[in-house]
GROMACS .gro file of C-alpha atoms in nm:
model
  505
    1MET     CA    1   3.856  -3.336  -1.547
    2LYS     CA    2   3.881  -3.080  -1.889
    3THR     CA    3   3.528  -3.099  -2.070
    4LEU     CA    4   3.500  -2.977  -2.413
    5TRP     CA    5   3.186  -2.789  -2.510
    6THR     CA    6   3.187  -2.805  -2.944
    7ASP     CA    7   2.922  -2.877  -3.200
    8GLY     CA    8   2.653  -2.551  -3.226
    9SER     CA    9   2.694  -2.140  -3.206
   10ILE     CA   10   2.935  -2.053  -3.016
   11PHE     CA   11   2.897  -1.655  -3.020
   12THR     CA   12   3.229  -1.526  -2.730
   13MET     CA   13   3.115  -1.176  -2.716
   14HIS     CA   14   3.416  -1.019  -2.760
   15ALA     CA   15   3.236  -0.834  -3.073
   16ASP     CA   16   3.001  -0.884  -3.284
   17GLY     CA   17   2.915  -1.208  -3.519
   18ASP     CA   18   3.248  -1.301  -3.298
   19MET     CA   19   3.183  -1.761  -3.306
   20VAL     CA   20   3.489  -1.996  -3.198
   21GLU     CA   21   3.397  -2.392  -3.222
   22ALA     CA   22   3.511  -2.497  -2.946
   23VAL     CA   23   3.528  -2.419  -2.518
   24LEU     CA   24   3.793  -2.616  -2.339
   25VAL     CA   25   3.629  -2.596  -1.992
   26GLU     CA   26   3.828  -2.635  -1.623
   27ASP     CA   27   3.804  -2.641  -1.272
   28GLY     CA   28   3.523  -2.344  -1.367
   29LYS     CA   29   3.714  -2.150  -1.575
   30ILE     CA   30   3.806  -2.146  -1.891
   31ILE     CA   31   4.115  -2.252  -1.997
   32GLN     CA   32   4.116  -2.228  -2.395
   33ILE     CA   33   3.886  -2.210  -2.681
   34GLY     CA   34   3.928  -2.259  -3.033
   35THR     CA   35   3.914  -2.539  -3.305
   36LYS     CA   36   3.692  -2.843  -3.225
   37GLU     CA   37   3.979  -3.007  -3.429
   38HIS     CA   38   4.272  -2.817  -3.143
   39LEU     CA   39   4.135  -2.890  -2.861
   40LEU     CA   40   3.956  -3.251  -2.900
   41PRO     CA   41   4.235  -3.358  -2.825
   42LEU     CA   42   4.295  -3.216  -2.435
   43ALA     CA   43   3.919  -3.304  -2.304
   44ASP     CA   44   3.825  -3.574  -2.111
   45LYS     CA   45   3.483  -3.558  -2.224
   46VAL     CA   46   3.313  -3.408  -2.478
   47GLN     CA   47   2.918  -3.217  -2.409
   48SER     CA   48   2.814  -3.181  -2.760
   49LEU     CA   49   2.533  -2.860  -2.825
   50LYS     CA   50   2.395  -3.066  -3.085
   51GLY     CA   51   2.326  -2.764  -3.291
   52ALA     CA   52   2.229  -2.476  -3.000
   53ALA     CA   53   2.385  -2.199  -3.002
   54MET     CA   54   2.623  -2.093  -2.608
   55TYR     CA   55   2.638  -1.792  -2.511
   56PRO     CA   56   2.761  -1.590  -2.223
   57GLY     CA   57   2.577  -1.653  -1.893
   58PHE     CA   58   2.317  -1.416  -1.902
   59VAL     CA   59   2.273  -1.195  -1.616
   60ASP     CA   60   2.060  -1.013  -1.489
   61SER     CA   61   2.187  -0.628  -1.376
   62HIS     CA   62   1.896  -0.517  -1.118
   63ILE     CA   63   1.627  -0.808  -0.997
   64HIS     CA   64   1.510  -0.761  -0.635
   65LEU     CA   65   1.595  -1.194  -0.580
   66ILE     CA   66   1.380  -1.246  -0.285
   67GLY     CA   67   1.093  -1.096  -0.437
   68HIS     CA   68   1.078  -1.262  -0.727
   69GLY     CA   69   1.091  -1.569  -0.516
   70GLU     CA   70   0.814  -1.419  -0.323
   71LYS     CA   71   0.633  -1.356  -0.647
   72LEU     CA   72   0.606  -1.761  -0.684
   73ALA     CA   73   0.462  -1.813  -0.409
   74TYR     CA   74   0.170  -1.515  -0.337
   75LEU     CA   75  -0.094  -1.384  -0.503
   76ASP     CA   76   0.082  -1.227  -0.857
   77LEU     CA   77  -0.172  -0.846  -0.906
   78SER     CA   78  -0.016  -0.704  -1.234
   79SER     CA   79  -0.252  -0.956  -1.439
   80PHE     CA   80  -0.585  -0.809  -1.291
   81THR     CA   81  -0.763  -0.558  -1.547
   82SER     CA   82  -1.048  -0.445  -1.194
   83ILE     CA   83  -1.050  -0.332  -0.830
   84LYS     CA   84  -1.353  -0.542  -0.812
   85LYS     CA   85  -1.173  -0.875  -0.926
   86ILE     CA   86  -0.861  -0.747  -0.705
   87VAL     CA   87  -1.075  -0.712  -0.368
   88GLN     CA   88  -1.318  -1.009  -0.422
   89GLU     CA   89  -0.971  -1.268  -0.475
   90VAL     CA   90  -0.769  -1.099  -0.161
   91SER     CA   91  -1.106  -1.129   0.021
   92SER     CA   92  -1.067  -1.498  -0.023
   93ARG     CA   93  -0.736  -1.591   0.031
   94VAL     CA   94  -0.750  -1.366   0.374
   95SER     CA   95  -0.779  -1.494   0.800
   96PRO     CA   96  -0.897  -1.328   1.024
   97ASN     CA   97  -0.576  -1.092   1.205
   98LYS     CA   98  -0.344  -1.164   0.986
   99TRP     CA   99  -0.173  -0.969   0.819
  100TYR     CA  100  -0.246  -1.059   0.412
  101VAL     CA  101   0.051  -0.863   0.222
  102THR     CA  102   0.077  -0.911  -0.168
  103GLU     CA  103   0.137  -0.691  -0.485
  104GLY     CA  104   0.111  -0.633  -0.867
  105TRP     CA  105  -0.177  -0.376  -0.946
  106ASN     CA  106  -0.120  -0.191  -1.194
  107ASP     CA  107  -0.354   0.140  -1.193
  108ASN     CA  108  -0.286   0.243  -1.582
  109LYS     CA  109  -0.390  -0.138  -1.616
  110LEU     CA  110  -0.702  -0.070  -1.415
  111VAL     CA  111  -1.051  -0.048  -1.636
  112GLU     CA  112  -1.112   0.201  -1.269
  113GLY     CA  113  -0.869   0.396  -1.435
  114ARG     CA  114  -0.761   0.457  -1.060
  115PRO     CA  115  -0.558   0.349  -0.786
  116ILE     CA  116  -0.742   0.091  -0.543
  117THR     CA  117  -0.814   0.280  -0.238
  118CYS     CA  118  -0.878   0.171   0.187
  119HIS     CA  119  -1.238   0.244   0.067
  120ASP     CA  120  -1.236  -0.048  -0.166
  121LEU     CA  121  -1.115  -0.285   0.044
  122VAL     CA  122  -1.377  -0.156   0.354
  123SER     CA  123  -1.537  -0.497   0.307
  124ILE     CA  124  -1.251  -0.618   0.510
  125GLU     CA  125  -1.258  -0.534   0.808
  126GLU     CA  126  -1.029  -0.797   1.058
  127THR     CA  127  -0.753  -0.838   0.860
  128PRO     CA  128  -0.436  -0.607   0.881
  129ILE     CA  129  -0.467  -0.559   0.372
  130VAL     CA  130  -0.164  -0.415   0.227
  131LEU     CA  131  -0.140  -0.405  -0.165
  132LYS     CA  132   0.190  -0.308  -0.325
  133ARG     CA  133   0.173  -0.139  -0.614
  134ILE     CA  134   0.316  -0.240  -0.939
  135CYS     CA  135   0.637  -0.064  -0.920
  136ARG     CA  136   0.663  -0.078  -0.534
  137HIS     CA  137   0.683   0.297  -0.523
  138VAL     CA  138   0.335   0.312  -0.364
  139LEU     CA  139   0.122   0.053  -0.156
  140VAL     CA  140  -0.228   0.019  -0.030
  141ALA     CA  141  -0.358  -0.020   0.352
  142ASN     CA  142  -0.656  -0.128   0.436
  143THR     CA  143  -0.853   0.041   0.746
  144LYS     CA  144  -0.744  -0.176   0.996
  145ALA     CA  145  -0.377  -0.224   0.888
  146MET     CA  146  -0.381   0.166   0.945
  147GLU     CA  147  -0.587   0.166   1.275
  148LEU     CA  148  -0.269  -0.132   1.415
  149ALA     CA  149  -0.004   0.168   1.254
  150GLY     CA  150  -0.123   0.442   1.421
  151VAL     CA  151  -0.221   0.688   1.089
  152THR     CA  152  -0.466   0.844   1.146
  153LYS     CA  153  -0.587   1.187   0.919
  154ASP     CA  154  -0.316   1.425   1.186
  155THR     CA  155  -0.049   1.213   1.112
  156PRO     CA  156   0.225   1.396   0.875
  157ASN     CA  157   0.387   1.352   0.595
  158PRO     CA  158   0.752   1.242   0.667
  159PRO     CA  159   1.060   1.325   0.475
  160GLY     CA  160   1.055   1.173   0.102
  161GLY     CA  161   0.678   0.998   0.092
  162LEU     CA  162   0.306   1.100   0.110
  163ILE     CA  163   0.046   0.984   0.311
  164GLY     CA  164  -0.230   1.028   0.053
  165ARG     CA  165  -0.541   1.199   0.146
  166ASP     CA  166  -0.905   1.306  -0.082
  167GLU     CA  167  -0.995   1.619  -0.151
  168ARG     CA  168  -1.155   1.672   0.279
  169GLY     CA  169  -0.841   1.559   0.367
  170ASN     CA  170  -0.953   1.251   0.559
  171LEU     CA  171  -0.737   0.892   0.469
  172ASN     CA  172  -0.761   0.706   0.135
  173GLY     CA  173  -0.510   0.428   0.255
  174LEU     CA  174  -0.241   0.506   0.011
  175PHE     CA  175   0.133   0.566   0.120
  176TYR     CA  176   0.391   0.689  -0.122
  177ASP     CA  177   0.774   0.603  -0.092
  178GLU     CA  178   0.906   0.718   0.220
  179ALA     CA  179   0.592   0.689   0.363
  180GLN     CA  180   0.462   0.313   0.286
  181PRO     CA  181   0.739   0.256   0.630
  182LEU     CA  182   0.485   0.356   0.809
  183ILE     CA  183   0.289   0.091   0.746
  184THR     CA  184   0.554  -0.216   0.665
  185ALA     CA  185   0.736  -0.201   0.957
  186HIS     CA  186   0.416  -0.364   1.184
  187ILE     CA  187   0.418  -0.610   0.917
  188PRO     CA  188   0.536  -0.958   1.165
  189PRO     CA  189   0.880  -0.951   1.014
  190VAL     CA  190   0.929  -1.309   0.852
  191SER     CA  191   1.222  -1.552   0.935
  192SER     CA  192   1.594  -1.683   0.812
  193GLU     CA  193   1.417  -1.993   0.696
  194TYR     CA  194   1.197  -1.820   0.523
  195ILE     CA  195   1.346  -1.629   0.333
  196LYS     CA  196   1.647  -1.931   0.250
  197GLU     CA  197   1.277  -2.072   0.097
  198ILE     CA  198   1.249  -1.800  -0.088
  199ILE     CA  199   1.564  -1.748  -0.264
  200ILE     CA  200   1.619  -2.110  -0.314
  201SER     CA  201   1.257  -2.072  -0.538
  202SER     CA  202   1.392  -1.835  -0.729
  203VAL     CA  203   1.713  -1.892  -0.807
  204LYS     CA  204   1.544  -2.246  -0.944
  205ASP     CA  205   1.343  -2.052  -1.173
  206LEU     CA  206   1.592  -1.777  -1.253
  207GLN     CA  207   1.772  -2.066  -1.377
  208THR     CA  208   1.542  -2.211  -1.635
  209LYS     CA  209   1.575  -1.899  -1.771
  210GLY     CA  210   1.941  -1.881  -1.870
  211LEU     CA  211   2.048  -1.667  -1.612
  212THR     CA  212   2.391  -1.708  -1.400
  213GLY     CA  213   2.318  -1.430  -1.152
  214VAL     CA  214   2.169  -1.186  -1.076
  215HIS     CA  215   2.301  -0.847  -0.880
  216THR     CA  216   1.960  -0.743  -0.632
  217GLU     CA  217   1.904  -0.502  -0.354
  218ASP     CA  218   1.756  -0.708  -0.022
  219MET     CA  219   1.928  -0.586   0.244
  220ALA     CA  220   1.661  -0.363   0.432
  221TYR     CA  221   1.292  -0.511   0.334
  222TYR     CA  222   1.319  -0.760   0.603
  223GLY     CA  223   1.486  -0.691   0.938
  224ALA     CA  224   1.802  -0.683   1.022
  225TYR     CA  225   1.960  -0.733   0.769
  226ARG     CA  226   2.145  -1.014   0.857
  227VAL     CA  227   1.815  -1.184   0.819
  228PRO     CA  228   1.821  -1.207   0.457
  229LEU     CA  229   2.189  -1.214   0.402
  230GLN     CA  230   2.172  -1.525   0.673
  231ALA     CA  231   1.945  -1.724   0.425
  232TYR     CA  232   2.223  -1.632   0.090
  233ARG     CA  233   2.460  -1.776   0.255
  234GLU     CA  234   2.264  -2.103   0.315
  235ALA     CA  235   2.071  -2.096   0.013
  236ILE     CA  236   2.332  -1.999  -0.256
  237ASN     CA  237   2.650  -2.258  -0.316
  238ASP     CA  238   2.806  -2.259  -0.638
  239ASN     CA  239   2.503  -2.246  -0.848
  240PHE     CA  240   2.462  -1.908  -0.921
  241ARG     CA  241   2.659  -1.609  -0.892
  242VAL     CA  242   2.487  -1.289  -0.698
  243HIS     CA  243   2.607  -0.989  -0.663
  244ILE     CA  244   2.443  -0.775  -0.375
  245LEU     CA  245   2.397  -0.416  -0.346
  246ARG     CA  246   2.436  -0.263   0.023
  247HIS     CA  247   2.118   0.006   0.057
  248HIS     CA  248   2.253   0.294   0.224
  249GLU     CA  249   2.032   0.230   0.562
  250ALA     CA  250   2.266  -0.096   0.571
  251PHE     CA  251   2.558  -0.038   0.433
  252GLU     CA  252   2.779   0.081   0.735
  253GLU     CA  253   2.686  -0.240   0.910
  254MET     CA  254   2.756  -0.445   0.606
  255GLN     CA  255   3.165  -0.339   0.606
  256GLY     CA  256   3.262  -0.664   0.742
  257GLU     CA  257   3.138  -0.881   0.583
  258LYS     CA  258   3.384  -1.066   0.328
  259SER     CA  259   3.223  -1.128  -0.018
  260SER     CA  260   3.321  -1.517  -0.233
  261PRO     CA  261   3.318  -1.664  -0.569
  262PHE     CA  262   2.939  -1.707  -0.525
  263ILE     CA  263   2.774  -1.446  -0.293
  264GLU     CA  264   2.908  -1.103  -0.383
  265PHE     CA  265   2.872  -0.771  -0.208
  266GLY     CA  266   2.906  -0.422  -0.322
  267ALA     CA  267   2.757  -0.043  -0.393
  268MET     CA  268   2.574   0.189  -0.122
  269LYS     CA  269   2.217   0.134  -0.294
  270ILE     CA  270   2.006   0.433  -0.300
  271PHE     CA  271   1.727   0.577  -0.388
  272VAL     CA  272   1.666   0.932  -0.525
  273ASP     CA  273   1.333   0.906  -0.618
  274GLY     CA  274   1.022   0.717  -0.744
  275SER     CA  275   0.817   0.544  -1.063
  276LEU     CA  276   0.659   0.706  -1.343
  277GLY     CA  277   0.368   0.459  -1.299
  278GLY     CA  278   0.272   0.637  -0.943
  279HIS     CA  279   0.372   1.020  -1.020
  280THR     CA  280   0.648   1.016  -0.768
  281ALA     CA  281   0.960   1.016  -1.023
  282LEU     CA  282   1.142   1.411  -0.955
  283LEU     CA  283   1.088   1.527  -1.272
  284SER     CA  284   1.243   1.875  -1.354
  285GLU     CA  285   0.858   2.045  -1.548
  286GLY     CA  286   0.510   1.891  -1.435
  287TYR     CA  287   0.394   1.565  -1.503
  288SER     CA  288   0.175   1.597  -1.910
  289ASP     CA  289  -0.134   1.487  -1.748
  290THR     CA  290  -0.042   1.581  -1.386
  291PRO     CA  291   0.121   1.903  -1.405
  292ASN     CA  292   0.025   2.053  -1.038
  293MET     CA  293   0.296   1.754  -0.954
  294LYS     CA  294   0.666   1.707  -1.042
  295GLY     CA  295   0.753   1.331  -0.818
  296VAL     CA  296   0.882   1.299  -0.450
  297ALA     CA  297   1.270   1.360  -0.382
  298VAL     CA  298   1.315   1.071  -0.073
  299HIS     CA  299   1.604   1.247   0.050
  300GLU     CA  300   1.669   1.582   0.061
  301SER     CA  301   1.963   1.715  -0.062
  302GLU     CA  302   2.172   1.720   0.261
  303LYS     CA  303   2.123   1.361   0.336
  304LEU     CA  304   2.220   1.222  -0.029
  305LYS     CA  305   2.553   1.403   0.075
  306ASP     CA  306   2.595   1.259   0.366
  307LEU     CA  307   2.522   0.927   0.255
  308ILE     CA  308   2.748   0.997  -0.062
  309LYS     CA  309   3.024   1.107   0.154
  310LEU     CA  310   3.000   0.791   0.411
  311ALA     CA  311   3.007   0.552   0.052
  312ARG     CA  312   3.279   0.750   0.011
  313LYS     CA  313   3.440   0.710   0.266
  314TYR     CA  314   3.488   0.341   0.242
  315ASN     CA  315   3.560   0.392  -0.071
  316GLU     CA  316   3.337   0.283  -0.261
  317ASN     CA  317   3.092   0.332  -0.580
  318ILE     CA  318   2.708   0.390  -0.537
  319ALA     CA  319   2.382   0.262  -0.766
  320VAL     CA  320   2.146   0.510  -0.759
  321HIS     CA  321   1.816   0.461  -0.849
  322VAL     CA  322   1.720   0.833  -1.087
  323ILE     CA  323   1.369   0.731  -1.300
  324GLY     CA  324   1.312   1.142  -1.332
  325ASP     CA  325   1.559   1.362  -1.473
  326LYS     CA  326   1.512   1.619  -1.195
  327ALA     CA  327   1.653   1.295  -1.026
  328THR     CA  328   1.941   1.263  -1.240
  329GLU     CA  329   2.025   1.644  -1.227
  330ILE     CA  330   2.070   1.601  -0.823
  331ILE     CA  331   2.195   1.330  -0.811
  332LEU     CA  332   2.488   1.442  -1.081
  333ASP     CA  333   2.534   1.778  -0.871
  334LEU     CA  334   2.673   1.548  -0.635
  335ILE     CA  335   2.872   1.286  -0.794
  336GLU     CA  336   3.074   1.597  -0.961
  337ARG     CA  337   3.132   1.737  -0.605
  338TYR     CA  338   3.216   1.392  -0.493
  339PRO     CA  339   3.313   1.176  -0.737
  340ALA     CA  340   3.377   0.812  -0.764
  341PRO     CA  341   3.687   0.634  -0.615
  342SER     CA  342   4.003   0.597  -0.868
  343GLY     CA  343   3.898   0.284  -1.021
  344LYS     CA  344   3.545   0.218  -0.984
  345LYS     CA  345   3.197   0.333  -1.136
  346ASP     CA  346   2.900   0.452  -0.978
  347ARG     CA  347   2.601   0.348  -1.164
  348LEU     CA  348   2.299   0.521  -1.243
  349ILE     CA  349   1.988   0.320  -1.205
  350HIS     CA  350   1.704   0.343  -1.460
  351VAL     CA  351   1.765   0.659  -1.615
  352ASN     CA  352   1.389   0.709  -1.828
  353VAL     CA  353   1.395   1.001  -1.850
  354LEU     CA  354   1.688   1.244  -1.904
  355ARG     CA  355   1.775   1.572  -2.110
  356SER     CA  356   2.031   1.609  -2.308
  357ASP     CA  357   2.270   1.892  -2.079
  358LEU     CA  358   2.208   1.625  -1.902
  359VAL     CA  359   2.388   1.332  -2.134
  360LYS     CA  360   2.660   1.580  -2.188
  361ARG     CA  361   2.767   1.616  -1.805
  362MET     CA  362   2.711   1.234  -1.746
  363GLN     CA  363   2.984   1.177  -2.056
  364LYS     CA  364   3.197   1.323  -1.839
  365LEU     CA  365   3.223   1.086  -1.518
  366PRO     CA  366   3.268   0.743  -1.482
  367LEU     CA  367   2.975   0.570  -1.454
  368VAL     CA  368   2.745   0.195  -1.582
  369LEU     CA  369   2.455   0.313  -1.650
  370ASP     CA  370   2.188  -0.011  -1.522
  371ILE     CA  371   1.874  -0.022  -1.816
  372GLN     CA  372   1.578  -0.193  -1.805
  373PRO     CA  373   1.465  -0.273  -2.172
  374ILE     CA  374   1.137  -0.524  -2.059
  375PHE     CA  375   1.001  -0.101  -1.920
  376VAL     CA  376   0.875  -0.001  -2.285
  377PRO     CA  377   0.623  -0.232  -2.341
  378SER     CA  378   0.529  -0.223  -1.999
  379ASP     CA  379   0.509   0.203  -2.006
  380PHE     CA  380   0.384   0.297  -2.325
  381PRO     CA  381   0.140   0.366  -2.409
  382TRP     CA  382   0.054   0.535  -2.144
  383VAL     CA  383   0.371   0.750  -2.042
  384ILE     CA  384   0.336   0.995  -2.417
  385GLU     CA  385   0.039   1.095  -2.213
  386ARG     CA  386   0.279   1.123  -1.877
  387LEU     CA  387   0.565   1.286  -1.954
  388GLY     CA  388   0.449   1.460  -2.324
  389LYS     CA  389   0.584   1.393  -2.696
  390ASP     CA  390   0.848   1.681  -2.592
  391ARG     CA  391   1.056   1.451  -2.319
  392LEU     CA  392   1.003   1.203  -2.553
  393THR     CA  393   1.341   1.295  -2.708
  394TRP     CA  394   1.587   1.185  -2.378
  395ALA     CA  395   1.372   0.874  -2.254
  396TYR     CA  396   1.405   0.544  -2.215
  397ALA     CA  397   1.670   0.650  -2.465
  398TRP     CA  398   1.917   0.300  -2.463
  399LYS     CA  399   2.000   0.341  -2.897
  400SER     CA  400   2.117   0.728  -2.814
  401LEU     CA  401   2.277   0.638  -2.449
  402LEU     CA  402   2.472   0.341  -2.623
  403HIS     CA  403   2.582   0.490  -2.898
  404ALA     CA  404   2.704   0.866  -2.647
  405GLY     CA  405   2.977   0.621  -2.575
  406PHE     CA  406   2.824   0.473  -2.237
  407GLU     CA  407   2.825   0.139  -2.052
  408CYS     CA  408   2.509   0.011  -2.038
  409SER     CA  409   2.399  -0.275  -1.816
  410GLY     CA  410   2.044  -0.450  -1.853
  411GLY     CA  411   1.860  -0.564  -1.634
  412SER     CA  412   1.391  -0.654  -1.524
  413ASP     CA  413   1.390  -0.515  -1.224
  414SER     CA  414   1.154  -0.863  -1.140
  415PRO     CA  415   0.935  -0.869  -0.952
  416ILE     CA  416   0.856  -0.555  -1.069
  417GLU     CA  417   0.847  -0.659  -1.431
  418LEU     CA  418   0.944  -1.054  -1.626
  419ALA     CA  419   1.257  -1.191  -1.518
  420ASP     CA  420   1.355  -1.406  -1.826
  421PRO     CA  421   1.613  -1.181  -2.037
  422LEU     CA  422   1.490  -1.291  -2.389
  423LEU     CA  423   1.241  -1.108  -2.300
  424GLY     CA  424   1.431  -0.799  -2.206
  425MET     CA  425   1.593  -0.859  -2.526
  426ASN     CA  426   1.389  -0.839  -2.764
  427ALA     CA  427   1.246  -0.516  -2.600
  428ALA     CA  428   1.510  -0.314  -2.680
  429VAL     CA  429   1.552  -0.477  -3.028
  430ASN     CA  430   1.183  -0.499  -3.134
  431ASN     CA  431   1.122  -0.154  -3.024
  432SER     CA  432   0.754  -0.096  -3.212
  433TYR     CA  433   0.671   0.202  -2.925
  434LEU     CA  434   1.046   0.386  -2.965
  435PRO     CA  435   1.190   0.267  -3.335
  436GLU     CA  436   1.428   0.488  -3.370
  437GLN     CA  437   1.615   0.360  -2.961
  438ALA     CA  438   1.603  -0.030  -3.116
  439ILE     CA  439   1.886  -0.139  -3.128
  440THR     CA  440   2.145  -0.447  -3.259
  441VAL     CA  441   2.102  -0.775  -3.156
  442PHE     CA  442   2.423  -0.740  -3.032
  443GLU     CA  443   2.345  -0.480  -2.823
  444ALA     CA  444   2.132  -0.652  -2.640
  445ILE     CA  445   2.304  -0.965  -2.558
  446SER     CA  446   2.593  -0.747  -2.464
  447LEU     CA  447   2.362  -0.530  -2.200
  448PHE     CA  448   2.306  -0.871  -2.072
  449THR     CA  449   2.620  -1.033  -2.055
  450THR     CA  450   2.910  -0.802  -2.130
  451GLY     CA  451   2.730  -0.501  -1.921
  452SER     CA  452   2.639  -0.679  -1.619
  453ALA     CA  453   3.027  -0.768  -1.611
  454LYS     CA  454   3.091  -0.427  -1.651
  455ALA     CA  455   2.893  -0.313  -1.416
  456ILE     CA  456   3.032  -0.413  -1.060
  457GLY     CA  457   3.457  -0.405  -1.186
  458LYS     CA  458   3.421  -0.800  -1.371
  459GLU     CA  459   3.484  -0.747  -1.699
  460ASP     CA  460   3.833  -0.978  -1.703
  461VAL     CA  461   3.649  -1.222  -1.580
  462ARG     CA  462   3.323  -1.260  -1.729
  463GLY     CA  463   3.072  -1.157  -1.932
  464LYS     CA  464   3.269  -1.355  -2.273
  465ILE     CA  465   3.339  -1.682  -2.386
  466ARG     CA  466   3.773  -1.597  -2.352
  467SER     CA  467   4.065  -1.797  -2.170
  468GLY     CA  468   4.135  -1.732  -1.824
  469PHE     CA  469   3.677  -1.663  -1.744
  470ASP     CA  470   3.411  -1.768  -1.574
  471ALA     CA  471   3.288  -2.121  -1.790
  472ASP     CA  472   2.972  -1.964  -1.716
  473PHE     CA  473   2.718  -2.053  -2.054
  474THR     CA  474   2.361  -1.995  -2.157
  475ILE     CA  475   2.256  -2.189  -2.444
  476VAL     CA  476   1.968  -2.210  -2.597
  477ASP     CA  477   1.793  -2.378  -2.897
  478GLN     CA  478   1.850  -2.156  -3.158
  479VAL     CA  479   2.068  -1.826  -3.244
  480LEU     CA  480   1.953  -1.556  -3.160
  481THR     CA  481   1.794  -1.311  -3.394
  482PRO     CA  482   1.550  -0.999  -3.379
  483ASP     CA  483   1.282  -1.296  -3.453
  484THR     CA  484   1.397  -1.593  -3.283
  485PHE     CA  485   1.412  -1.440  -2.887
  486VAL     CA  486   1.056  -1.472  -2.781
  487THR     CA  487   1.026  -1.837  -2.980
  488ALA     CA  488   1.320  -1.964  -2.851
  489LYS     CA  489   1.437  -2.162  -2.564
  490VAL     CA  490   1.702  -2.160  -2.289
  491ILE     CA  491   1.782  -2.582  -2.257
  492LYS     CA  492   2.129  -2.547  -2.033
  493THR     CA  493   2.244  -2.332  -1.798
  494ILE     CA  494   2.588  -2.423  -1.721
  495VAL     CA  495   2.816  -2.174  -1.341
  496SER     CA  496   3.144  -2.251  -1.290
  497GLY     CA  497   3.171  -2.508  -1.587
  498GLU     CA  498   2.882  -2.726  -1.414
  499ILE     CA  499   2.518  -2.708  -1.513
  500ILE     CA  500   2.241  -2.629  -1.326
  501PHE     CA  501   1.964  -2.629  -1.500
  502GLY     CA  502   1.937  -2.840  -1.843
  503ILE     CA  503   2.044  -3.260  -1.921
  504ASP     CA  504   2.411  -3.414  -1.877
  505GLU     CA  505   2.444  -3.565  -2.168
   0.00000   0.00000   0.00000
């Protein structure tokens, strides 16, 4: 059946301001675009937009889909402003001898002005507690959890991680980056059925936000990769497109897995550093508010080299978490030595803090930059004190990076931040903290459409409203402008020509 979408503002995203009157869809593909007069006789069915605005389907290029679903189901600590209230709420929810795990605390928002420690949780004695920081690069474990994990004051720091201690060398319950598995490895594993239900809930929520797909990374946090992958295969039908980055620990084992139009497998995911919030992002100079700290290198250079060589062995690109400038410098050294396969581009995720010399080196490489505009309203103003004003020239420098010619995609990093793409676009356009880095409406929407498609080499079939492209659309009640991002409402989400959120009228 040929369906004609018309009677609204249809933005192709081929160029700024490029619009058409009508889009003809059949079998999940756009077969023609043009005038209503020309295409109406070819249609078997007409879907009137009734004055609404249609865009190519929004795609979040960096999310943890399962984590987003879990956030919907459990206590979210991101809204709490005091440790006392967090402890009270957690205490009311725990069961004796049953692990309690949740996340979202943010010491930058807590009135105590410090992280939670095991001493704050001393009243909860029989329940092992794990509370992950909002960035997921730090967690706090209570005494019971550390006892069950066998962690003592004599446990050494693992490679790429730090075990928190007080001034006397005693454990304070904080575990940074690669020290976290010392605790999390002892949390009872979840079942594939549990993950399946979480994925279904997550996708349903994301569809209401106008998302037709995401790029996610979930393959090393729920036991063997087959556990979450089986859940994905059972939960995802033809109503959402999931591009799965393969964590370096599961990458080689996953080589035999076959992609489908709705579940695809992509680059090797590697972490080089941590987060600015946790002081674990790797900087070339000390943090301005803690000069003796420069962050944490998740892997030693020899391990990173081996991982990249492994990806290249399978003719694959890499997707690398780099927040600090030193982290970017380290990975550029290796990419220059072991370049991406012909026709593929490596992905640098976050790139929050850069330097002009790094940018010049990056321009010579086939790269896609995976940025999260929503980090700006979340990280400012506290990040100014953390970085110092001198480093802000190339910090969160979205406009500068776009104007330097980089292909950029847009993500949320949910559950760390909100998964609403309209809020991400708004943060990119209405950038009150770094107004010189504010980008245009077209550039902001491009991050979540053409940008996300380019990040996975799908720019010839996704991200635009053009003949031959996938019929994935996001329909909002009004044209997106600097003034309407926060008021616009998603009224329909279409994947492969089918309405998967909204009413079929």
